Amino acid sequence: METAEIRRRWLAFFESRGHTVVPSAPLLYDDPNLLFVNAGMVPFKPYFLGQETAPYKRATSVQKCVRTGDIEEVGKTTRHGTFFQMNGNFSFGDYFKKKAIKYAWEFVTGRQEDGFLGFDPDKVWVTVLGPGFHPDYPEGDKEAYDHWISVGVPAERIQGRSLKDNYWHMGVEGPGGPCSEIYIDRGPEFGADGGPEADEDRFLEIWNLVFQTEEITDVKAKDDFRVVGPLPAKNIDTGMGLERVAFLLQGVDNLYEIDEVYPVIERAEAISGRTYGADAGDDVRFRVVADHVRSSLMLIGDGVTPGNEGRGYVLRRLLRRAVRSMRLLGVTTPALPELLPVSMEQMSKSYPELKRDFSRISQIAYAEEEAFRRTLTSGTTILDSAVSQAKSSGARVLGGDKAFQLHDTYGFPIDLTLEMAAEQGLSVDEEGFRRLMGEQRARAKADAKAKKQGHGDAHAYREVADSIGHAVEFTGYDEVRSEARVSGLIIDGEVAPAAAAGQDVELVLDRTPFYAEGGGQLADGGRIELDNGAVIEVRDVQSPIRGLIVHKATVVSGEVAPGLAAHALVDLQRRRAISRAHTATHMVHKAIREALGDTATQAGSENAPGRFRFDFNATSAVPVSVLGEVESKVNTMLLEDLEVRADVMTQEEAVASGAMALFGEKYGNEVRVISVGEWARELCGGTHAQRSGQLGVVKLLGEASIGSGVRRVEALVGSDAYDFLAREAAIVGQLTGDLKVRSEELPERVSSILGKLKDAEREIQQLRQQQALAKAGQLASQAKDVYGVSFIGHHADGLGADDLRALVLDLRGRLGADRPGVVAAATEAKGRPVVIVATNERAREWGIKAGDLVRVAAQTLGGGGGGKDDLAQGGGQDAGKIDEALTQVEWTVGARATQR
């Protein structure tokens, strides 16, 4: 049974039993504690945490997930994969254990010809929370045990296990409860008999049914927490691993061999000439390739781009591990163009958007592979140098710090370091490398732990939200002044009964016209006036939890308390300026896609008063001419004075209308679509101008790279753009007056002047060099004899570094080769001292090396330097010590000569 068919059957089964089918959330789901969605229940967390009321009593989904905590184990076991799909069915205060167990048993053991999975009931084992592990369950989860008995599972195939195995919570305060897991017996060839307690390779878990019963806090470990009390409603949260079920039903040994993954291995076999199953080491590499290519495909599809931190770093690591594994399989040509299309063809059966968006996805992936291939080239050079240094010192082991530097700074994989060092007869201090890696991971875990406390910080917001009992109504689409009532106050993270003049507060109204920062749009500002005469100045607006809008403000006068009537007034000038910028962003996005193609999708934005920045996916710089075309197109559409319209519709209707959705944004079942005429159309929750003509003018200031595959345009809108253009015009006017040319002749005249200036500088440089070289004969004749070494130390005035180098080399040649010779010369270039030292072959035979001497001089100058034994250069900070530095070089030459 194909994986896509298992997915289809799951959704159809639960939809027929009254569950709302919820599409998978993007992997970039907006959760402060997660890089990616890592479990099927993540999109439903606000409902389980009580932050929001679920819009349905029952739901089902097949959620895309990524976990990278065990990335090093991928390919080594049958259990570890970075991307996976979690089938889930959820109940929010509706059915509980009895129906959840009934549904699970029916779907797992029902006949395939009737639309179920068709597992042999005699091979199904289940686990429940056992007796004695939880004070609230002295007999264990007997209720779940009895329900399993009632559907037909014999008692001998139901095992009671500890809190570590059969109690679920999120690792932070929130909902928790016992869980029940379903296992399939794969047969004696996979391990010992005795159920999951005996062997979890033979008895493979496919489904976990979580019975959310209570609220917990003080969470220290899986089995160390404190129960606060019962939840207001009991919930069901279940998850069935789609890939695990697929490999069981497809009769293969692991998730790497299912229909959605194995074709990549087959293609890797074809281009590498190696066979999967022939060598254990190669098998791990094949599996890494198959897993990481699929994960990268899904991550890029959901809007992740390679980078040096966060989500981008994870993607970069996955892509580079895949490329590296192909290299270790003997493939040195680009591999992703061979592998990524294969993965796309398989995954698009369930996610057709991958095929539609493959041009963008592949462009990003292939550019990252090319960048990594360049890294491998430069890393190889650095590794060769490190190996050479180790050999020259007589070492047979490359230091762990060198291996770690190659890995951490240059992205050079450790296994390539091991392989290439071994080729040159060196081993690597793996223990030292692993220790440094462990220290880095410990720092990362500490950062993650610190981030994980976000739920605890939200308690005051949840308390206020609970007291309101409904989501705060945002009225700002239709008005900038609203009558409202104070619903809550928060001071220093705690709910407060009142606030006085001078205090900073977080104030919540039951309804508000103030836009909370989001979707790239900055927050509104303004003031709130209360019936009792108090005035509050609003400086920022945020939505810390869904459904709550919080005004960060200062009480200017009077006293504030919940229950008081309020008059909310948005700063109209700021709102209009931000709205114009937001509309301009949509228009620039559309124009850029028209100019560069559909792969140039938005990767971020910020809409501020009168200005905006817009990030988009592109693998190379945008030519100035193309940027000019984009600006021209946008301003042409402004002259059309198009209506800017907001329509509310379903997601399906929005996509059918041609509206763009942004990666990582959270959208409900109903979405808001902003249309600029019939030209630009996007899903957007922000505020906008009413007509394109209200923008006045849009001026693009330029574009630049902000990371691998991401470019940024910065621009001005409205009066800010006009002011900028006016200043530019004034500058042009001044230049045309000074140069006595018309404005259209200005570029040619400036170019001519610059050309003449460069010619003059070149002539001056040649004259200086000639003058310096003219002195060379005199300087050579004045060479000192320093204990048998001919030495020239010269403080040159007015020479650049290149001229100084030419002089030093000329002087070394004039000293001859019959006796040791050293030349040290220094100058001040661009305000900093520069020193260059050269030695002839006889001097080097005496152990006098230019690199050593230049370091002596540079130390005196307050800097550093280095180079080869025959020629070296250094510099520093203190040009006043040039003569002292040359004297130090002379003394050092004498010391070395007398030691010979």
Coordinates of N, CA, C and O in Angstrom, one line a residue, residues 155-261:
A155 N -5.5 -10.0 27.5 CA -4.8 -9.4 28.6 C -3.3 -9.6 28.4 O -2.5 -8.8 28.8
E156 N -2.9 -10.8 27.9 CA -1.4 -11.1 27.8 C -0.7 -10.2 26.8 O 0.5 -10.2 26.8
R157 N -1.5 -9.5 26.0 CA -0.8 -8.6 25.0 C -1.0 -7.1 25.4 O -0.8 -6.2 24.6
I158 N -1.3 -6.9 26.7 CA -1.4 -5.5 27.2 C -0.4 -5.4 28.3 O -0.5 -6.1 29.3
Q159 N 0.6 -4.5 28.2 CA 1.6 -4.4 29.2 C 1.6 -3.0 29.9 O 1.3 -2.0 29.2
G160 N 1.7 -3.0 31.2 CA 1.8 -1.8 32.0 C 3.2 -1.3 32.1 O 4.1 -2.1 32.4
R161 N 3.4 0.0 31.8 CA 4.8 0.5 31.8 C 4.8 1.8 32.6 O 3.8 2.3 33.1
S162 N 6.0 2.3 32.8 CA 6.3 3.4 33.7 C 5.9 4.8 33.1 O 5.5 4.9 32.0
L163 N 6.0 5.8 34.0 CA 5.7 7.2 33.5 C 6.6 7.6 32.3 O 6.2 8.3 31.4
K164 N 7.9 7.1 32.3 CA 8.8 7.4 31.2 C 8.2 6.9 29.9 O 8.5 7.5 28.8
D165 N 7.5 5.8 29.9 CA 7.0 5.2 28.7 C 5.6 5.6 28.4 O 5.2 5.7 27.2
N166 N 4.8 5.7 29.4 CA 3.3 5.8 29.2 C 2.7 7.0 29.9 O 1.6 6.9 30.5
Y167 N 3.4 8.1 30.0 CA 2.8 9.3 30.4 C 3.3 10.4 29.5 O 4.5 10.5 29.2
W168 N 2.4 11.3 29.0 CA 2.8 12.3 28.0 C 2.7 13.7 28.6 O 1.7 14.0 29.3
H169 N 3.7 14.6 28.3 CA 3.5 16.0 28.5 C 4.5 16.7 27.6 O 5.3 16.0 26.9
M170 N 4.4 18.0 27.5 CA 5.2 18.8 26.5 C 6.6 19.1 27.0 O 7.4 19.7 26.2
G171 N 7.0 18.7 28.2 CA 8.3 19.1 28.7 C 8.3 20.4 29.4 O 9.3 20.9 30.0
V172 N 7.1 21.2 29.4 CA 6.9 22.4 30.1 C 5.6 22.4 30.8 O 4.8 21.4 30.6
E173 N 5.3 23.4 31.6 CA 4.0 23.3 32.3 C 2.9 23.4 31.2 O 3.0 24.0 30.2
G174 N 1.8 22.7 31.5 CA 0.7 22.6 30.6 C -0.1 21.3 30.8 O -0.1 20.7 31.8
P175 N -0.7 20.9 29.7 CA -1.5 19.6 29.8 C -0.7 18.4 29.9 O 0.4 18.4 29.3
G176 N -1.2 17.4 30.5 CA -0.5 16.1 30.6 C -1.5 15.0 30.8 O -2.7 15.2 31.1
G177 N -1.0 13.7 30.7 CA -1.9 12.6 31.0 C -1.3 11.3 30.6 O -0.3 11.3 29.9
P178 N -1.9 10.2 31.0 CA -1.4 8.9 30.6 C -1.6 8.7 29.1 O -2.4 9.3 28.5
C179 N -0.8 7.8 28.6 CA -1.0 7.5 27.1 C -0.9 6.0 26.9 O -0.5 5.2 27.8
S180 N -1.4 5.6 25.8 CA -1.5 4.1 25.4 C -0.9 4.0 24.0 O -1.3 4.7 23.1
E181 N 0.1 3.0 23.9 CA 0.8 2.9 22.6 C 0.4 1.6 22.0 O 0.2 0.5 22.7
I182 N 0.4 1.6 20.6 CA 0.1 0.4 19.8 C 1.3 -0.1 19.2 O 2.1 0.7 18.5
Y183 N 1.6 -1.4 19.3 CA 2.8 -2.0 18.7 C 2.4 -3.1 17.8 O 1.4 -3.8 18.0
I184 N 3.3 -3.3 16.8 CA 3.0 -4.5 15.9 C 4.2 -5.4 16.0 O 5.4 -5.0 16.0
D185 N 3.9 -6.7 16.2 CA 4.9 -7.8 16.3 C 5.4 -8.1 14.9 O 4.7 -8.6 14.0
R186 N 6.7 -7.8 14.6 CA 7.3 -8.0 13.3 C 7.7 -9.4 13.1 O 8.1 -9.8 11.9
G187 N 7.8 -10.2 14.1 CA 8.2 -11.6 14.0 C 9.5 -11.9 14.6 O 10.3 -11.1 14.9
P188 N 9.8 -13.2 14.9 CA 11.0 -13.6 15.7 C 12.3 -13.3 15.0 O 13.3 -13.2 15.6
E189 N 12.3 -13.1 13.6 CA 13.5 -12.8 13.0 C 14.0 -11.4 13.3 O 15.2 -11.0 13.1
F190 N 13.2 -10.6 14.0 CA 13.5 -9.2 14.4 C 13.9 -9.1 15.9 O 14.3 -8.0 16.3
G191 N 13.8 -10.2 16.6 CA 14.2 -10.1 18.0 C 13.5 -11.0 18.9 O 12.8 -11.9 18.5
A192 N 13.7 -10.8 20.3 CA 13.2 -11.7 21.3 C 11.7 -11.5 21.4 O 11.1 -10.4 21.2
D193 N 11.0 -12.6 21.9 CA 9.6 -12.5 22.2 C 9.4 -11.8 23.6 O 10.4 -11.6 24.3
G194 N 8.2 -11.5 23.9 CA 7.9 -10.9 25.2 C 7.3 -9.5 25.1 O 7.2 -8.8 26.2
G195 N 6.9 -9.0 24.0 CA 6.2 -7.7 23.9 C 7.2 -6.6 23.9 O 8.4 -6.7 23.9
P196 N 6.6 -5.3 23.9 CA 7.5 -4.1 23.8 C 8.4 -4.0 25.0 O 9.5 -3.5 24.8
E197 N 8.1 -4.6 26.2 CA 9.0 -4.6 27.3 C 10.3 -5.3 27.0 O 11.3 -5.0 27.5
A198 N 10.2 -6.3 26.1 CA 11.3 -7.2 25.8 C 12.2 -6.6 24.7 O 13.4 -6.6 24.7
D199 N 11.5 -6.1 23.6 CA 12.3 -5.7 22.4 C 11.5 -4.8 21.6 O 10.5 -5.2 21.0
E200 N 11.9 -3.5 21.5 CA 11.2 -2.5 20.7 C 11.6 -2.5 19.3 O 11.2 -1.6 18.5
D201 N 12.5 -3.4 18.8 CA 12.8 -3.5 17.4 C 11.9 -4.5 16.8 O 11.3 -4.3 15.7
R202 N 11.7 -5.6 17.5 CA 10.7 -6.6 17.0 C 9.3 -6.1 17.2 O 8.5 -6.1 16.2
F203 N 9.0 -5.5 18.3 CA 7.6 -4.9 18.6 C 7.7 -3.4 18.3 O 8.2 -2.7 19.2
L204 N 7.3 -3.0 17.2 CA 7.5 -1.6 16.7 C 6.2 -0.8 17.0 O 5.1 -1.1 16.6
E205 N 6.5 0.3 17.7 CA 5.4 1.3 18.0 C 4.9 2.0 16.8 O 5.7 2.5 16.0
I206 N 3.6 2.0 16.5 CA 3.1 2.8 15.4 C 2.1 3.9 15.8 O 1.9 4.8 15.0
W207 N 1.6 3.9 17.0 CA 0.5 4.8 17.3 C 0.6 5.1 18.8 O 0.7 4.2 19.6
N208 N 0.4 6.4 19.2 CA 0.4 6.7 20.6 C -0.9 7.5 20.8 O -1.2 8.5 20.2
L209 N -1.7 7.0 21.8 CA -2.9 7.7 22.1 C -2.7 8.4 23.5 O -2.5 7.7 24.5
V210 N -2.8 9.7 23.5 CA -2.6 10.5 24.7 C -3.9 10.9 25.2 O -4.7 11.5 24.5
F211 N -4.1 10.7 26.5 CA -5.4 11.0 27.2 C -5.1 12.2 28.1 O -4.6 12.1 29.2
Q212 N -5.3 13.4 27.6 CA -4.9 14.6 28.3 C -6.0 14.8 29.4 O -7.2 15.1 29.2
T213 N -5.5 14.7 30.7 CA -6.4 14.7 31.8 C -6.2 15.8 32.8 O -7.1 16.3 33.4
E214 N -4.9 16.2 33.0 CA -4.6 17.1 34.1 C -3.6 18.2 33.6 O -2.9 18.1 32.6
E215 N -3.5 19.3 34.4 CA -2.5 20.3 34.2 C -1.3 20.0 35.1 O -1.5 19.7 36.3
I216 N -0.1 20.1 34.6 CA 1.1 19.8 35.4 C 2.0 21.0 35.4 O 1.9 21.9 34.5
T217 N 2.9 21.1 36.4 CA 3.9 22.2 36.5 C 5.2 21.6 37.1 O 5.3 20.4 37.4
D218 N 6.2 22.4 37.3 CA 7.5 22.0 37.9 C 8.0 20.8 37.2 O 8.5 19.8 37.8
V219 N 8.0 20.9 35.9 CA 8.5 19.8 35.1 C 10.0 19.7 35.0 O 10.7 20.6 34.6
K220 N 10.6 18.6 35.6 CA 12.0 18.5 35.6 C 12.5 17.3 34.7 O 13.6 17.3 34.2
A221 N 11.6 16.4 34.4 CA 11.9 15.2 33.6 C 10.6 14.6 33.2 O 9.5 15.0 33.6
K222 N 10.8 13.6 32.3 CA 9.6 12.9 31.8 C 8.7 12.3 33.0 O 7.5 12.3 32.9
D223 N 9.4 11.9 34.0 CA 8.7 11.3 35.2 C 8.8 12.1 36.4 O 8.6 11.6 37.5
D224 N 9.2 13.4 36.3 CA 9.4 14.2 37.5 C 8.6 15.5 37.2 O 9.1 16.4 36.5
F225 N 7.4 15.7 37.8 CA 6.6 16.9 37.6 C 5.6 16.9 38.7 O 5.4 15.9 39.5
R226 N 4.8 18.0 38.8 CA 3.8 18.1 39.8 C 2.4 18.4 39.2 O 2.3 19.2 38.3
V227 N 1.4 17.6 39.6 CA 0.1 17.8 39.1 C -0.6 19.0 39.8 O -0.7 19.0 41.0
V228 N -1.1 20.0 39.0 CA -1.8 21.1 39.6 C -3.3 20.7 39.8 O -3.8 21.1 40.9
G229 N -3.9 20.1 38.9 CA -5.3 19.7 39.0 C -5.8 19.3 37.7 O -5.1 19.2 36.7
P230 N -7.1 18.9 37.6 CA -7.7 18.4 36.4 C -7.9 19.5 35.4 O -8.0 20.7 35.7
L231 N -7.8 19.2 34.1 CA -8.1 20.1 33.0 C -9.6 20.5 33.0 O -10.4 19.6 33.4
P232 N -10.0 21.6 32.5 CA -11.4 22.0 32.4 C -12.1 20.9 31.5 O -13.3 20.7 31.7
A233 N -11.4 20.4 30.5 CA -12.0 19.4 29.7 C -11.0 18.4 29.3 O -9.8 18.7 29.1
K234 N -11.4 17.1 29.2 CA -10.4 16.0 28.8 C -10.3 16.0 27.3 O -11.3 16.1 26.6
N235 N -9.1 15.9 26.9 CA -8.8 15.9 25.4 C -8.1 14.6 24.9 O -7.5 14.0 25.7
I236 N -8.2 14.4 23.7 CA -7.6 13.3 23.0 C -6.6 13.8 22.0 O -6.9 14.7 21.2
D237 N -5.3 13.3 22.1 CA -4.3 13.7 21.1 C -3.6 12.5 20.7 O -2.9 11.9 21.5
T238 N -3.7 12.0 19.5 CA -3.1 10.8 19.1 C -2.2 11.0 17.9 O -2.4 12.0 17.2
G239 N -1.2 10.1 17.7 CA -0.3 10.3 16.6 C 0.1 8.9 16.1 O 0.6 8.1 16.9
M240 N -0.1 8.7 14.8 CA 0.4 7.5 14.2 C 1.5 7.8 13.2 O 1.3 8.7 12.3
G241 N 2.6 7.2 13.3 CA 3.8 7.4 12.4 C 3.5 6.9 11.0 O 3.5 5.7 10.9
L242 N 3.3 7.8 10.1 CA 3.0 7.3 8.7 C 4.0 6.5 8.1 O 3.8 5.4 7.5
E243 N 5.3 6.9 8.2 CA 6.4 6.1 7.6 C 6.5 4.7 8.2 O 6.8 3.8 7.5
R244 N 6.4 4.6 9.5 CA 6.5 3.3 10.2 C 5.4 2.4 9.7 O 5.7 1.2 9.4
V245 N 4.2 2.9 9.6 CA 3.1 2.0 9.1 C 3.4 1.6 7.6 O 3.1 0.5 7.2
A246 N 3.9 2.6 6.9 CA 4.2 2.3 5.4 C 5.2 1.2 5.3 O 5.0 0.3 4.5
F247 N 6.3 1.2 6.1 CA 7.3 0.1 5.8 C 6.8 -1.2 6.3 O 7.2 -2.3 5.8
L248 N 5.9 -1.2 7.3 CA 5.3 -2.5 7.7 C 4.4 -3.0 6.7 O 4.4 -4.2 6.4
L249 N 3.6 -2.2 6.1 CA 2.6 -2.6 5.1 C 3.2 -2.9 3.7 O 2.7 -3.6 2.9
Q250 N 4.4 -2.3 3.5 CA 5.1 -2.5 2.2 C 6.1 -3.6 2.3 O 6.7 -3.9 1.3
G251 N 6.2 -4.2 3.5 CA 7.1 -5.4 3.6 C 8.6 -5.1 3.5 O 9.3 -6.0 3.0
V252 N 9.0 -3.9 3.9 CA 10.4 -3.6 3.8 C 10.9 -3.4 5.3 O 10.1 -3.4 6.2
D253 N 12.2 -3.3 5.4 CA 12.8 -3.4 6.8 C 12.8 -2.0 7.5 O 12.9 -2.0 8.7
N254 N 12.8 -0.9 6.8 CA 12.9 0.4 7.5 C 12.3 1.5 6.7 O 11.9 1.3 5.5
L255 N 12.2 2.7 7.3 CA 11.6 3.8 6.6 C 12.3 4.3 5.4 O 11.7 5.0 4.5
Y256 N 13.6 3.9 5.2 CA 14.4 4.4 4.1 C 14.0 3.6 2.8 O 14.4 4.0 1.7
E257 N 13.3 2.5 3.0 CA 13.0 1.6 1.8 C 11.5 1.7 1.4 O 11.1 0.9 0.6
I258 N 10.8 2.7 1.9 CA 9.4 2.9 1.5 C 9.3 3.6 0.2 O 10.3 4.1 -0.3
D259 N 8.1 3.6 -0.4 CA 8.0 4.1 -1.8 C 8.3 5.6 -1.9 O 8.7 6.1 -3.0
E260 N 8.2 6.4 -0.8 CA 8.5 7.8 -0.9 C 10.0 8.1 -0.7 O 10.4 9.3 -1.0
V261 N 10.8 7.1 -0.3 CA 12.2 7.4 0.0 C 13.1 6.6 -0.9 O 14.1 7.1 -1.4

